[in-house]
Short mmCIF file of C-alpha atoms in Angstrom, two decimals:
data_model
loop_
_atom_site.label_atom_id
_atom_site.label_comp_id
_atom_site.label_asym_id
_atom_site.label_seq_id
_atom_site.Cartn_x
_atom_site.Cartn_y
_atom_site.Cartn_z
CA UNK A 152 103.00 -189.62 -1.32
CA UNK A 153 102.25 -189.67 3.00
CA UNK A 154 106.08 -187.37 3.33
CA UNK A 155 104.66 -185.24 -0.02
CA UNK A 156 101.42 -184.33 2.51
CA UNK A 157 103.61 -183.40 5.26
CA UNK A 158 105.75 -180.74 3.21
CA UNK A 159 102.40 -179.64 2.19
CA UNK A 160 100.80 -179.44 5.42
CA UNK A 161 103.56 -177.91 6.86
CA UNK A 162 103.82 -175.27 4.24
CA UNK A 163 100.45 -174.40 5.08
CA UNK A 164 100.69 -174.51 8.82
CA UNK A 165 103.51 -172.02 8.07
CA UNK A 166 101.66 -169.81 6.59
CA UNK A 167 98.30 -169.83 8.84
CA UNK A 168 101.16 -169.92 12.25
CA UNK A 169 102.55 -166.80 11.02
CA UNK A 170 98.55 -165.48 9.86
CA UNK A 171 99.22 -164.76 6.56
CA UNK A 172 101.36 -165.15 7.87
CA UNK A 173 117.86 -146.81 11.71
CA UNK A 174 116.64 -143.66 11.16
CA UNK A 175 113.91 -142.82 14.28
CA UNK A 176 111.06 -141.43 13.89
CA UNK A 177 110.71 -137.37 13.83
CA UNK A 178 110.31 -136.30 17.12
CA UNK A 179 106.60 -134.43 16.52
CA UNK A 180 105.53 -138.02 15.88
CA UNK A 181 106.11 -138.88 19.53
CA UNK A 182 105.52 -142.56 18.20
CA UNK A 183 102.21 -141.78 16.83
CA UNK A 184 100.43 -141.13 19.66
CA UNK A 185 98.90 -138.01 21.87
CA UNK A 186 96.53 -137.25 24.41
CA UNK A 187 93.66 -135.98 23.56
CA UNK A 188 90.46 -134.55 25.34
CA UNK A 189 86.91 -136.21 25.86
CA UNK A 190 85.43 -133.59 23.97
CA UNK A 191 88.27 -133.92 20.95
CA UNK A 192 86.87 -137.42 20.49
CA UNK A 193 83.48 -138.95 18.97
CA UNK A 194 81.40 -141.89 21.28
CA UNK A 195 81.26 -143.66 17.83
CA UNK A 196 84.64 -144.65 18.36
CA UNK A 197 84.08 -146.82 20.72
CA UNK A 198 85.82 -148.03 24.45
CA UNK A 199 88.55 -145.93 25.27
CA UNK A 200 91.23 -145.92 27.96
CA UNK A 201 92.09 -142.96 29.75
CA UNK A 202 94.25 -141.47 32.23
CA UNK A 203 94.10 -139.15 34.68
CA UNK A 204 90.02 -138.46 33.25
CA UNK A 205 92.21 -137.67 29.28
CA UNK A 206 91.77 -139.52 26.53
CA UNK A 207 94.65 -141.34 25.00
CA UNK A 208 94.69 -141.68 20.94
CA UNK A 209 96.43 -141.96 18.18
CA UNK A 210 95.45 -139.58 15.43
CA UNK A 211 94.49 -139.92 11.79
CA UNK A 212 97.86 -137.94 11.14
CA UNK A 213 100.49 -140.06 12.92
CA UNK A 214 99.07 -143.00 11.52
CA UNK A 215 99.33 -141.89 7.83
CA UNK A 216 102.83 -140.59 8.95
CA UNK A 217 103.87 -143.94 10.36
CA UNK A 218 103.05 -145.71 7.21
CA UNK A 219 99.08 -147.13 8.01
CA UNK A 220 97.71 -147.07 4.17
CA UNK A 221 95.24 -144.41 4.18
CA UNK A 222 91.76 -146.66 3.37
CA UNK A 223 93.07 -149.31 6.82
CA UNK A 224 93.79 -145.82 9.04
CA UNK A 225 90.40 -145.16 10.74
CA UNK A 226 90.28 -148.84 11.78
CA UNK A 227 94.01 -148.66 13.52
CA UNK A 228 92.94 -145.11 14.92
CA UNK A 229 89.34 -147.05 16.45
CA UNK A 230 92.05 -150.83 17.84
CA UNK A 231 94.43 -147.43 19.25
CA UNK A 232 91.71 -146.17 21.07
CA UNK A 233 90.36 -149.60 22.11
CA UNK A 234 93.35 -150.78 23.58
CA UNK A 235 93.88 -147.40 25.21
CA UNK A 236 97.45 -147.00 23.81
CA UNK A 237 100.06 -145.10 25.47
CA UNK A 238 102.83 -145.54 23.24
CA UNK A 239 105.25 -147.84 20.87
CA UNK A 240 104.81 -150.52 23.98
CA UNK A 241 103.52 -152.85 24.33
CA UNK A 242 103.50 -153.53 20.44
CA UNK A 243 101.15 -150.50 20.31
CA UNK A 244 103.02 -148.78 17.35
CA UNK A 245 101.00 -147.67 14.02
CA UNK A 246 102.89 -150.22 11.73
CA UNK A 247 102.00 -153.32 14.38
CA UNK A 248 99.09 -152.28 15.27
CA UNK A 249 97.83 -153.11 11.43
CA UNK A 250 99.98 -156.35 11.70
CA UNK A 251 97.48 -157.50 14.49
CA UNK A 252 93.65 -155.88 12.59
CA UNK A 253 94.99 -158.16 9.54
CA UNK A 254 96.25 -161.07 11.56
CA UNK A 255 92.42 -161.41 12.45
CA UNK A 256 90.21 -160.82 9.26
CA UNK A 257 90.37 -156.64 8.89
CA UNK A 258 87.97 -156.48 12.30
CA UNK A 259 88.63 -154.46 15.25
CA UNK A 260 87.29 -156.53 18.08
CA UNK A 261 89.38 -159.49 17.24
CA UNK A 262 92.18 -157.62 16.41
CA UNK A 263 91.89 -155.80 20.25
CA UNK A 264 91.55 -159.68 21.69
CA UNK A 265 94.79 -160.85 20.19
CA UNK A 266 96.53 -157.94 21.36
CA UNK A 267 95.47 -158.01 24.70
CA UNK A 268 95.79 -162.25 24.99
CA UNK A 269 99.15 -161.66 22.98
CA UNK A 270 100.87 -159.03 26.14
CA UNK A 271 99.25 -161.01 28.96
CA UNK A 272 101.19 -163.99 26.87
CA UNK A 273 104.33 -162.00 26.86
CA UNK A 274 104.20 -160.85 30.47
CA UNK A 275 103.94 -164.56 31.43
CA UNK A 276 106.09 -165.79 29.18
CA UNK A 277 109.76 -164.45 31.01
CA UNK A 278 110.61 -162.95 27.07
CA UNK A 279 113.51 -160.73 28.92
CA UNK A 280 115.30 -163.99 30.56
CA UNK A 281 114.23 -166.06 27.45
CA UNK A 282 115.64 -163.41 24.84
CA UNK A 283 119.09 -163.02 26.66
CA UNK A 284 119.71 -166.64 27.29
CA UNK A 285 120.16 -167.22 23.32
CA UNK A 286 120.94 -163.82 22.42
CA UNK A 287 121.99 -160.59 22.68
CA UNK A 288 121.04 -157.10 21.73
CA UNK A 289 117.92 -156.80 22.89
CA UNK A 290 116.38 -155.12 26.01
CA UNK A 291 113.06 -155.73 27.56
CA UNK A 292 110.46 -154.90 30.51
CA UNK A 293 109.82 -157.09 33.04
CA UNK A 294 106.35 -157.48 31.36
CA UNK A 295 107.82 -158.82 27.71
CA UNK A 296 107.50 -155.42 26.12
CA UNK A 297 110.94 -153.33 24.64
CA UNK A 298 112.76 -151.06 26.76
CA UNK A 299 114.69 -149.69 23.71
CA UNK A 300 113.75 -147.72 20.53
CA UNK A 301 111.10 -149.62 18.31
CA UNK A 302 112.82 -149.01 15.51
CA UNK A 303 116.06 -150.32 16.35
CA UNK A 304 116.79 -154.27 16.60
CA UNK A 305 120.46 -155.55 16.87
CA UNK A 306 119.80 -158.90 18.54
CA UNK A 307 121.64 -162.10 17.06
CA UNK A 308 122.09 -165.25 18.58
CA UNK A 309 124.95 -165.31 21.33
CA UNK A 310 123.59 -168.77 23.40
CA UNK A 311 124.62 -168.33 26.93
CA UNK A 312 122.82 -171.33 28.45
CA UNK A 313 123.21 -175.09 28.01
CA UNK A 314 119.65 -175.19 26.94
CA UNK A 315 119.93 -172.64 24.66
CA UNK A 316 123.44 -173.58 23.17
CA UNK A 317 121.25 -177.29 22.93
CA UNK A 318 118.73 -176.13 20.98
CA UNK A 319 121.20 -174.04 18.72
CA UNK A 320 123.12 -177.57 17.85
CA UNK A 321 119.79 -179.45 17.32
CA UNK A 322 117.42 -176.86 15.79
CA UNK A 323 116.31 -175.93 12.12
CA UNK A 324 115.00 -171.92 12.01
CA UNK A 325 116.98 -169.02 12.03
CA UNK A 326 117.35 -165.10 10.80
CA UNK A 327 119.71 -164.73 8.41
CA UNK A 328 121.83 -161.67 9.05
CA UNK A 329 121.64 -159.65 5.67
CA UNK A 330 117.83 -158.92 4.82
CA UNK A 331 116.66 -158.66 1.14
CA UNK A 332 117.25 -155.73 -0.82
CA UNK A 333 113.59 -154.33 0.09
CA UNK A 334 114.93 -154.47 3.78
CA UNK A 335 113.12 -157.91 4.77
CA UNK A 336 114.37 -159.89 7.05
CA UNK A 337 114.75 -163.92 5.27
CA UNK A 338 113.98 -166.57 7.95
CA UNK A 339 114.95 -170.23 6.85
CA UNK A 340 113.69 -173.64 7.92
CA UNK A 341 115.25 -177.00 7.38
CA UNK A 342 111.82 -179.03 8.50
CA UNK A 343 113.85 -182.72 6.81
CA UNK A 344 117.18 -182.41 9.19
CA UNK A 345 115.67 -181.85 12.81
CA UNK A 346 115.84 -185.45 14.88
CA UNK A 347 112.51 -185.89 15.34
CA UNK A 348 112.43 -188.91 17.23
CA UNK A 349 115.42 -187.78 18.99
CA UNK A 350 113.26 -184.45 20.09
CA UNK A 351 110.29 -186.79 21.46
CA UNK A 352 112.57 -189.75 22.66
CA UNK A 353 114.36 -187.27 25.00
CA UNK A 354 111.10 -185.48 26.21
CA UNK A 355 112.56 -181.94 24.61
CA UNK A 356 109.10 -180.54 23.20
CA UNK A 357 109.63 -177.56 25.81
CA UNK A 358 113.04 -176.65 25.19
CA UNK A 359 112.33 -176.26 21.45
CA UNK A 360 109.53 -174.97 21.92
CA UNK A 361 110.99 -172.23 24.04
CA UNK A 362 113.55 -171.71 21.28
CA UNK A 363 111.10 -170.95 18.70
CA UNK A 364 109.63 -168.27 20.29
CA UNK A 365 113.34 -166.47 20.21
CA UNK A 366 113.22 -167.35 16.50
CA UNK A 367 109.80 -165.72 16.67
CA UNK A 368 110.05 -162.68 18.58
CA UNK A 369 113.68 -161.87 16.70
CA UNK A 370 111.93 -162.36 13.32
CA UNK A 371 109.22 -160.26 14.60
CA UNK A 372 111.12 -157.80 15.92
CA UNK A 373 113.06 -157.35 12.78
CA UNK A 374 110.18 -156.71 10.90
CA UNK A 375 109.02 -154.31 13.31
CA UNK A 376 112.00 -152.29 13.21
CA UNK A 377 112.41 -152.40 9.58
CA UNK A 378 108.72 -151.11 9.36
CA UNK A 379 109.14 -147.99 11.58
CA UNK A 380 112.23 -147.39 9.99
CA UNK A 381 110.65 -147.41 6.59
CA UNK A 382 107.50 -146.30 7.35
CA UNK A 383 105.51 -149.22 5.28
CA UNK A 384 104.70 -152.45 7.04
CA UNK A 385 107.47 -154.91 6.41
CA UNK A 386 107.02 -158.38 6.69
CA UNK A 387 110.23 -161.62 6.28
CA UNK A 388 110.26 -163.94 3.66
CA UNK A 389 110.32 -167.33 4.72
CA UNK A 390 112.05 -170.25 2.66
CA UNK A 391 111.56 -173.90 3.92
CA UNK A 392 114.32 -176.26 3.07
CA UNK A 393 111.85 -179.84 2.57
CA UNK A 394 114.78 -181.78 1.64
CA UNK A 395 115.02 -185.04 3.59
CA UNK A 396 111.63 -184.71 4.84
CA UNK A 397 110.56 -188.18 4.49
CA UNK A 398 107.99 -190.98 4.95
CA UNK A 399 109.33 -191.23 8.59
CA UNK A 400 108.77 -187.67 9.71
CA UNK A 401 104.90 -188.13 9.27
CA UNK A 402 104.68 -189.98 12.78
CA UNK A 403 106.38 -186.46 14.45
CA UNK A 404 104.30 -183.72 12.20
CA UNK A 405 102.38 -183.21 15.35
CA UNK A 406 105.68 -181.86 16.42
CA UNK A 407 106.41 -179.39 13.85
CA UNK A 408 103.07 -178.35 14.11
CA UNK A 409 102.98 -177.86 17.20
CA UNK A 410 106.20 -175.79 17.91
CA UNK A 411 105.49 -173.55 14.32
CA UNK A 412 101.46 -173.04 15.28
CA UNK A 413 102.25 -170.67 18.00
CA UNK A 414 102.30 -168.02 15.86
CA UNK A 415 99.27 -168.06 15.50
CA UNK A 416 98.07 -167.11 18.45
CA UNK A 417 100.99 -164.84 19.58
CA UNK A 418 102.82 -162.53 16.47
CA UNK A 419 100.72 -161.49 14.04
CA UNK A 420 101.41 -160.67 10.25
CA UNK A 421 105.00 -162.03 10.74
CA UNK A 422 105.65 -163.21 7.28
CA UNK A 423 105.11 -162.50 3.83
CA UNK A 424 105.71 -165.86 1.93
CA UNK A 425 106.44 -168.90 2.06
CA UNK A 426 108.61 -170.34 -0.44
CA UNK A 427 109.32 -174.35 0.30
CA UNK A 428 112.32 -175.37 -1.57
CA UNK A 429 113.69 -179.04 -2.59
CA UNK A 430 110.92 -180.30 -1.76
CA UNK A 431 110.05 -183.91 -3.32
CA UNK A 432 109.10 -183.65 -6.97
CA UNK A 433 105.39 -186.18 -5.79
CA UNK A 434 104.59 -182.92 -2.96
CA UNK A 435 105.14 -180.03 -6.10
CA UNK A 436 102.55 -182.39 -8.11
CA UNK A 437 99.82 -182.48 -4.86
CA UNK A 438 100.41 -178.59 -4.58
CA UNK A 439 99.06 -178.07 -7.76
CA UNK A 440 96.48 -180.30 -7.23
CA UNK A 441 94.99 -178.33 -4.29
CA UNK A 442 96.19 -175.07 -5.45
CA UNK A 443 92.19 -174.87 -6.75
CA UNK A 444 91.24 -175.04 -3.32
CA UNK A 445 93.34 -172.68 -1.52
CA UNK A 446 91.79 -169.09 -1.34
CA UNK A 447 93.52 -166.63 -3.00
CA UNK A 448 95.75 -164.70 -0.56
CA UNK A 449 96.79 -168.15 0.32
CA UNK A 450 97.63 -168.97 -3.22
CA UNK A 451 99.64 -165.85 -3.40
CA UNK A 452 101.93 -166.38 -0.33
CA UNK A 453 102.73 -169.89 -1.10
CA UNK A 454 105.11 -171.93 -3.35
CA UNK A 455 106.55 -175.39 -3.53
CA UNK A 456 109.41 -175.79 -5.60
CA UNK A 457 111.45 -178.23 -6.49
CA UNK A 458 115.51 -178.78 -6.69
CA UNK A 459 115.81 -176.55 -9.65
CA UNK A 460 114.76 -173.89 -7.28
CA UNK A 461 116.28 -170.43 -8.76
CA UNK A 462 113.92 -168.81 -11.22
CA UNK A 463 110.56 -169.96 -9.17
CA UNK A 464 112.39 -168.68 -5.73
CA UNK A 465 113.22 -164.82 -7.42
CA UNK A 466 109.83 -164.84 -9.11
CA UNK A 467 107.50 -165.91 -5.74
CA UNK A 468 109.70 -163.87 -3.32
CA UNK A 469 111.82 -161.64 -4.54
CA UNK A 470 115.08 -163.10 -3.85
CA UNK A 471 117.80 -164.11 -5.31
CA UNK A 472 119.98 -167.59 -4.97
CA UNK A 473 122.70 -165.81 -3.68
CA UNK A 474 121.32 -164.95 -0.65
CA UNK A 475 120.46 -168.35 0.85
CA UNK A 476 122.92 -170.07 2.94
CA UNK A 477 125.37 -172.33 1.19
CA UNK A 478 124.11 -175.12 1.97
CA UNK A 479 121.06 -174.05 -0.27
CA UNK A 480 123.48 -172.58 -2.99
CA UNK A 481 123.88 -169.59 -1.92
CA UNK A 482 126.66 -167.59 -0.07
CA UNK A 483 125.08 -166.34 3.28
CA UNK A 484 126.96 -168.29 6.71
CA UNK A 485 124.77 -172.21 6.69
CA UNK A 486 125.50 -171.31 10.63
CA UNK A 487 123.29 -169.04 10.84
CA UNK A 488 120.76 -171.44 10.51
CA UNK A 489 120.15 -174.40 13.41
CA UNK A 490 121.61 -177.63 11.85
CA UNK A 491 119.35 -179.86 13.36
CA UNK A 492 122.09 -182.49 14.75
CA UNK A 493 121.33 -185.98 15.68
CA UNK A 494 120.03 -185.74 19.56
CA UNK A 495 122.20 -188.68 21.64
CA UNK A 496 120.13 -190.50 23.41
CA UNK A 497 119.92 -189.97 27.35
CA UNK A 498 120.53 -186.49 26.88
CA UNK A 499 117.59 -184.90 27.82
CA UNK A 500 117.91 -187.08 31.06
CA UNK A 501 121.80 -186.08 31.81
CA UNK A 502 121.04 -182.31 31.12
CA UNK A 503 117.93 -182.02 33.24
CA UNK A 504 115.79 -179.75 31.41
CA UNK A 505 112.70 -178.98 32.67
#
């Protein structure tokens, strides 16, 4: 029963942690932004940013062209003005602003605060070095913003440092190379496979936290690029493999929560659904009991399934079983998701990870 609570907690944390959670745009779109004179904006639209006495704002037509739903356009324009957005970066294209808006309960001020906190955090976290250590194909500026075309994302895992190579072997998450038929990134977590005791024993929580940031960044940018190309908000489908999540893991649940809850702060609206598969039967029974207590949105986004999950997976996420890794009965390569290999005693001190 305790393990079942852990599985359910992990699922809900994933939902909250994600804030539930290559055709270029036409040149005339100019990434959804245009300069407007002071007289062109009403004072009622709130605080604004200026450059050389000129107000910078997202136009209503540009937001619509980008794919922002019509009933959200005015608020997204307000958010762009509040932030003084200059273009697609940092994280300021119309559909990414929509993510921040959704993540903060459709409150413009709260979304603006989250955006400012996120951009400040990205500038301090050395994302460029981190993404380069764990893979290749993504270009960043020193402030953590993208330097390449936002509608393209070719980054893929290719660890080049001892820490990144270690995290790749012993981690438990990954993005599959093939998206869903609807162009949604597919994320897989194996929450029963990590050596949680080894992570704590060897003082490696921060190592895995950095690897998690890479995973989150990859998921966000893949979703963002797909959204810009398709001109609609696209979010990832998350599948959580709960096999082998046992009673013994419960004492380390704080490790899992610390790692995945980072998304709530800095990664808005990354996932569209969280589907837990191969969960212990008691976990599914427990979920049925707590389901009436969930909000309609949470109920829609979370599903906990047992060993025979093919039909439930398709119904909840739209994913065919074949889209998943071989270990889950699909045809995707298993090595696209961390295997969670056991952590050797003394490895933390030996490798000297900070």
